[in-house]
Amino acid sequence: MSWISDGLAALGGLPVPVLLAVAFVASFAESGLGVGMLLPGETAVLILGASARDTVLLAALFVIVAIGACAGDHIGYLLGRRYGRRMRETRIVHKLGVEHWDRAVDTLRRRGALAIVLTRLLPIVRTFTPAAAGVAGMPYRRFLPASLLAGLLWSAVYVFAGAAAGASIHAVERFIGNAGWIVFAALAVILLAVLLWRRRRKCAAEPDATERELDRVADREH
């Protein structure tokens, strides 16, 4: 497992402005309407949290990720204000799922601005909720604090979860040492063997299915 800790150490050694810029872009993309489909923002934030080499950088990541998430919310909010109820019929909504849009709208109707916070940890729904707020004409003075609070919640979960994962990796590495490579290799061999066995069974079953189909065709002809 040393390659994991070595990779995190190399990432943590990058200039702080670069790390913070990546963190902002990742969180912005994850919250931006549809952009998160292209960039795995949650994964990037987890990795950055795991690579943080000190508490100062970890705190900076927490703040930057929260701001990025809030900024991403504004894409949906502004689009909602721009397109209104036509938003439901847009290509991006249909691509991500109309059912998620309806869920976001329903939550917003019942919870108001609090819905932006409550749906923050729900994939896709969280992306639609700011847009639904824009469609509903939610005043910006209510939207902004809710979005900031939601961004802080999302940032806390993923940045600190990443930090905890990074600490766990180092602890496990110290505990098992080189034995980790043996375990990893054994698991890889077992997985490969299972995949080959399943492939062989599938190949063996296909001729039998073909023969049964030919028999049915022959019976119909008679």
Short mmCIF file of C-alpha atoms in Angstrom, two decimals:
data_model
loop_
_atom_site.label_atom_id
_atom_site.label_comp_id
_atom_site.label_asym_id
_atom_site.label_seq_id
_atom_site.Cartn_x
_atom_site.Cartn_y
_atom_site.Cartn_z
CA MET A 1 0.00 0.00 0.00
CA SER A 2 3.02 2.30 0.07
CA TRP A 3 2.23 3.48 -3.44
CA ILE A 4 -0.98 5.03 -2.13
CA SER A 5 0.73 6.99 0.63
CA ASP A 6 3.54 7.93 -1.77
CA GLY A 7 0.99 9.26 -4.25
CA LEU A 8 -0.81 11.25 -1.56
CA ALA A 9 2.50 12.64 -0.35
CA ALA A 10 3.41 13.70 -3.90
CA LEU A 11 0.02 15.36 -4.32
CA GLY A 12 0.35 17.10 -0.96
CA GLY A 13 3.75 18.40 -2.05
CA LEU A 14 2.25 20.47 -4.85
CA PRO A 15 2.04 24.25 -4.36
CA VAL A 16 -0.82 25.21 -2.07
CA PRO A 17 -2.41 27.59 -4.62
CA VAL A 18 -2.58 24.73 -7.13
CA LEU A 19 -4.26 22.39 -4.61
CA LEU A 20 -6.78 25.04 -3.61
CA ALA A 21 -7.53 25.87 -7.25
CA VAL A 22 -8.16 22.20 -8.02
CA ALA A 23 -10.37 21.95 -4.93
CA PHE A 24 -12.44 24.94 -6.03
CA VAL A 25 -12.89 23.65 -9.58
CA ALA A 26 -13.82 20.16 -8.35
CA SER A 27 -16.46 21.38 -5.90
CA PHE A 28 -17.80 23.93 -8.36
CA ALA A 29 -18.14 21.25 -11.05
CA GLU A 30 -19.86 18.82 -8.69
CA SER A 31 -22.50 21.38 -7.71
CA GLY A 32 -22.85 23.02 -11.12
CA LEU A 33 -25.86 21.87 -13.10
CA GLY A 34 -24.72 18.92 -15.20
CA VAL A 35 -21.00 19.72 -14.94
CA GLY A 36 -20.56 17.07 -12.24
CA MET A 37 -21.31 14.42 -14.85
CA LEU A 38 -17.99 15.21 -16.50
CA LEU A 39 -15.79 15.80 -13.48
CA PRO A 40 -15.83 13.51 -10.41
CA GLY A 41 -15.83 16.35 -7.90
CA GLU A 42 -16.56 14.25 -4.81
CA THR A 43 -13.68 11.88 -5.56
CA ALA A 44 -11.29 14.77 -6.15
CA VAL A 45 -12.26 16.44 -2.87
CA LEU A 46 -11.81 13.16 -0.97
CA ILE A 47 -8.34 12.67 -2.44
CA LEU A 48 -7.33 16.25 -1.72
CA GLY A 49 -8.53 15.88 1.85
CA ALA A 50 -6.49 12.70 2.22
CA SER A 51 -3.38 14.44 0.89
CA ALA A 52 -3.58 17.48 3.21
CA ARG A 53 -0.27 17.55 5.06
CA ASP A 54 -1.26 19.85 7.92
CA THR A 55 -4.30 21.32 9.64
CA VAL A 56 -3.83 24.73 8.02
CA LEU A 57 -4.13 23.27 4.52
CA LEU A 58 -7.04 21.11 5.64
CA ALA A 59 -8.87 24.18 6.96
CA ALA A 60 -8.15 26.08 3.74
CA LEU A 61 -9.52 23.16 1.69
CA PHE A 62 -12.65 23.13 3.82
CA VAL A 63 -13.32 26.82 3.15
CA ILE A 64 -12.45 26.74 -0.56
CA VAL A 65 -14.52 23.62 -1.25
CA ALA A 66 -17.53 25.18 0.52
CA ILE A 67 -17.19 28.36 -1.55
CA GLY A 68 -16.84 26.34 -4.76
CA ALA A 69 -19.94 24.33 -3.97
CA CYS A 70 -21.91 27.50 -3.27
CA ALA A 71 -20.68 29.05 -6.52
CA GLY A 72 -21.78 25.94 -8.41
CA ASP A 73 -25.25 26.30 -6.93
CA HIS A 74 -25.54 29.67 -8.60
CA ILE A 75 -25.43 28.08 -12.05
CA GLY A 76 -28.63 26.20 -11.35
CA TYR A 77 -30.26 29.15 -9.56
CA LEU A 78 -29.58 31.56 -12.43
CA LEU A 79 -30.73 29.03 -15.04
CA GLY A 80 -33.90 28.47 -13.04
CA ARG A 81 -34.58 32.21 -12.95
CA ARG A 82 -33.85 32.43 -16.67
CA TYR A 83 -35.96 29.53 -17.97
CA GLY A 84 -38.66 29.28 -15.30
CA ARG A 85 -41.00 26.28 -15.58
CA ARG A 86 -39.51 25.43 -18.98
CA MET A 87 -36.47 24.17 -17.04
CA ARG A 88 -38.13 20.77 -16.58
CA GLU A 89 -38.22 20.26 -20.34
CA THR A 90 -34.55 21.10 -20.94
CA ARG A 91 -32.17 18.48 -22.28
CA ILE A 92 -29.97 18.45 -19.18
CA VAL A 93 -32.93 17.70 -16.89
CA HIS A 94 -34.10 14.84 -19.10
CA LYS A 95 -30.56 13.51 -19.30
CA LEU A 96 -30.08 13.48 -15.53
CA GLY A 97 -33.61 12.28 -14.82
CA VAL A 98 -36.94 14.10 -14.64
CA GLU A 99 -37.80 12.10 -11.51
CA HIS A 100 -34.86 13.74 -9.69
CA TRP A 101 -36.11 17.14 -10.79
CA ASP A 102 -39.60 16.41 -9.50
CA ARG A 103 -38.14 15.24 -6.19
CA ALA A 104 -36.13 18.45 -5.85
CA VAL A 105 -39.18 20.58 -6.64
CA ASP A 106 -41.33 18.66 -4.16
CA THR A 107 -38.73 19.01 -1.39
CA LEU A 108 -38.36 22.71 -2.13
CA ARG A 109 -42.13 23.18 -2.02
CA ARG A 110 -42.36 21.51 1.39
CA ARG A 111 -39.16 22.79 3.01
CA GLY A 112 -38.40 26.09 1.31
CA ALA A 113 -34.79 27.28 1.49
CA LEU A 114 -34.01 24.48 3.95
CA ALA A 115 -34.39 22.04 1.04
CA ILE A 116 -31.09 23.29 -0.38
CA VAL A 117 -29.37 22.09 2.79
CA LEU A 118 -31.38 18.89 3.21
CA THR A 119 -30.70 17.65 -0.33
CA ARG A 120 -27.01 18.56 -0.40
CA LEU A 121 -25.84 14.99 0.17
CA LEU A 122 -28.31 13.47 -2.32
CA PRO A 123 -26.71 12.90 -5.75
CA ILE A 124 -28.35 14.71 -8.69
CA VAL A 125 -31.21 15.99 -6.50
CA ARG A 126 -28.78 18.43 -4.88
CA THR A 127 -27.85 19.68 -8.36
CA PHE A 128 -31.47 20.36 -9.25
CA THR A 129 -32.58 22.02 -6.01
CA PRO A 130 -30.89 25.41 -6.65
CA ALA A 131 -32.42 25.45 -10.14
CA ALA A 132 -35.81 24.64 -8.65
CA ALA A 133 -35.30 27.53 -6.23
CA GLY A 134 -34.69 29.81 -9.19
CA VAL A 135 -37.82 28.56 -10.94
CA ALA A 136 -39.84 29.13 -7.76
CA GLY A 137 -38.57 32.71 -7.59
CA MET A 138 -36.90 32.25 -4.21
CA PRO A 139 -35.41 35.62 -3.13
CA TYR A 140 -31.64 35.71 -3.41
CA ARG A 141 -31.33 36.88 0.21
CA ARG A 142 -32.80 33.50 1.24
CA PHE A 143 -31.01 31.42 -1.36
CA LEU A 144 -27.48 32.62 -0.59
CA PRO A 145 -27.27 31.71 3.13
CA ALA A 146 -28.94 28.34 2.46
CA SER A 147 -26.45 27.61 -0.30
CA LEU A 148 -23.51 28.64 1.89
CA LEU A 149 -24.70 26.41 4.73
CA ALA A 150 -25.20 23.51 2.31
CA GLY A 151 -21.73 24.08 0.88
CA LEU A 152 -20.20 24.01 4.35
CA LEU A 153 -22.01 20.74 5.10
CA TRP A 154 -20.88 19.10 1.86
CA SER A 155 -17.32 20.33 2.34
CA ALA A 156 -17.15 19.08 5.93
CA VAL A 157 -18.33 15.61 4.95
CA TYR A 158 -15.96 15.05 2.03
CA VAL A 159 -12.87 17.02 3.08
CA PHE A 160 -12.74 15.54 6.58
CA ALA A 161 -13.75 12.08 5.36
CA GLY A 162 -10.80 12.27 2.99
CA ALA A 163 -8.52 13.37 5.82
CA ALA A 164 -9.71 10.44 7.95
CA ALA A 165 -9.15 8.05 5.06
CA GLY A 166 -5.61 9.39 4.56
CA ALA A 167 -4.81 8.88 8.24
CA SER A 168 -6.25 5.37 8.08
CA ILE A 169 -4.10 4.48 5.08
CA HIS A 170 -0.95 5.47 6.93
CA ALA A 171 -2.04 3.54 10.02
CA VAL A 172 -2.83 0.40 8.03
CA GLU A 173 0.42 0.71 6.14
CA ARG A 174 2.41 0.86 9.36
CA PHE A 175 0.49 -2.12 10.73
CA ILE A 176 0.77 -4.57 7.85
CA GLY A 177 3.92 -3.31 6.14
CA ASN A 178 5.02 -5.39 3.16
CA ALA A 179 2.42 -8.03 3.96
CA GLY A 180 -0.12 -5.69 2.37
CA TRP A 181 1.35 -6.38 -1.04
CA ILE A 182 0.96 -10.13 -0.49
CA VAL A 183 -2.68 -9.70 0.51
CA PHE A 184 -3.32 -7.42 -2.46
CA ALA A 185 -1.71 -9.89 -4.88
CA ALA A 186 -3.70 -12.79 -3.41
CA LEU A 187 -6.98 -10.89 -3.78
CA ALA A 188 -6.10 -9.99 -7.36
CA VAL A 189 -5.39 -13.64 -8.21
CA ILE A 190 -8.66 -14.77 -6.61
CA LEU A 191 -10.62 -12.10 -8.47
CA LEU A 192 -9.01 -13.07 -11.78
CA ALA A 193 -9.77 -16.74 -11.16
CA VAL A 194 -13.44 -15.98 -10.41
CA LEU A 195 -13.78 -13.87 -13.56
CA LEU A 196 -12.20 -16.59 -15.71
CA TRP A 197 -14.46 -19.24 -14.15
CA ARG A 198 -17.58 -17.19 -14.81
CA ARG A 199 -16.47 -16.51 -18.40
CA ARG A 200 -15.87 -20.23 -18.96
CA ARG A 201 -19.32 -21.11 -17.58
CA LYS A 202 -20.94 -18.53 -19.83
CA CYS A 203 -19.13 -19.85 -22.89
CA ALA A 204 -20.12 -23.39 -21.99
CA ALA A 205 -23.77 -22.41 -21.55
CA GLU A 206 -24.04 -20.63 -24.90
CA PRO A 207 -23.72 -23.80 -27.08
CA ASP A 208 -26.39 -25.53 -24.97
CA ALA A 209 -28.74 -22.61 -25.47
CA THR A 210 -28.06 -22.66 -29.20
CA GLU A 211 -28.79 -26.38 -29.40
CA ARG A 212 -32.09 -25.94 -27.55
CA GLU A 213 -33.13 -23.17 -29.93
CA LEU A 214 -32.32 -25.36 -32.94
CA ASP A 215 -34.37 -28.18 -31.46
CA ARG A 216 -37.36 -25.85 -31.02
CA VAL A 217 -37.07 -24.67 -34.62
CA ALA A 218 -36.89 -28.25 -35.83
CA ASP A 219 -39.98 -29.22 -33.80
CA ARG A 220 -41.98 -26.31 -35.28
CA GLU A 221 -41.03 -27.37 -38.80
CA HIS A 222 -42.28 -30.90 -38.16
#
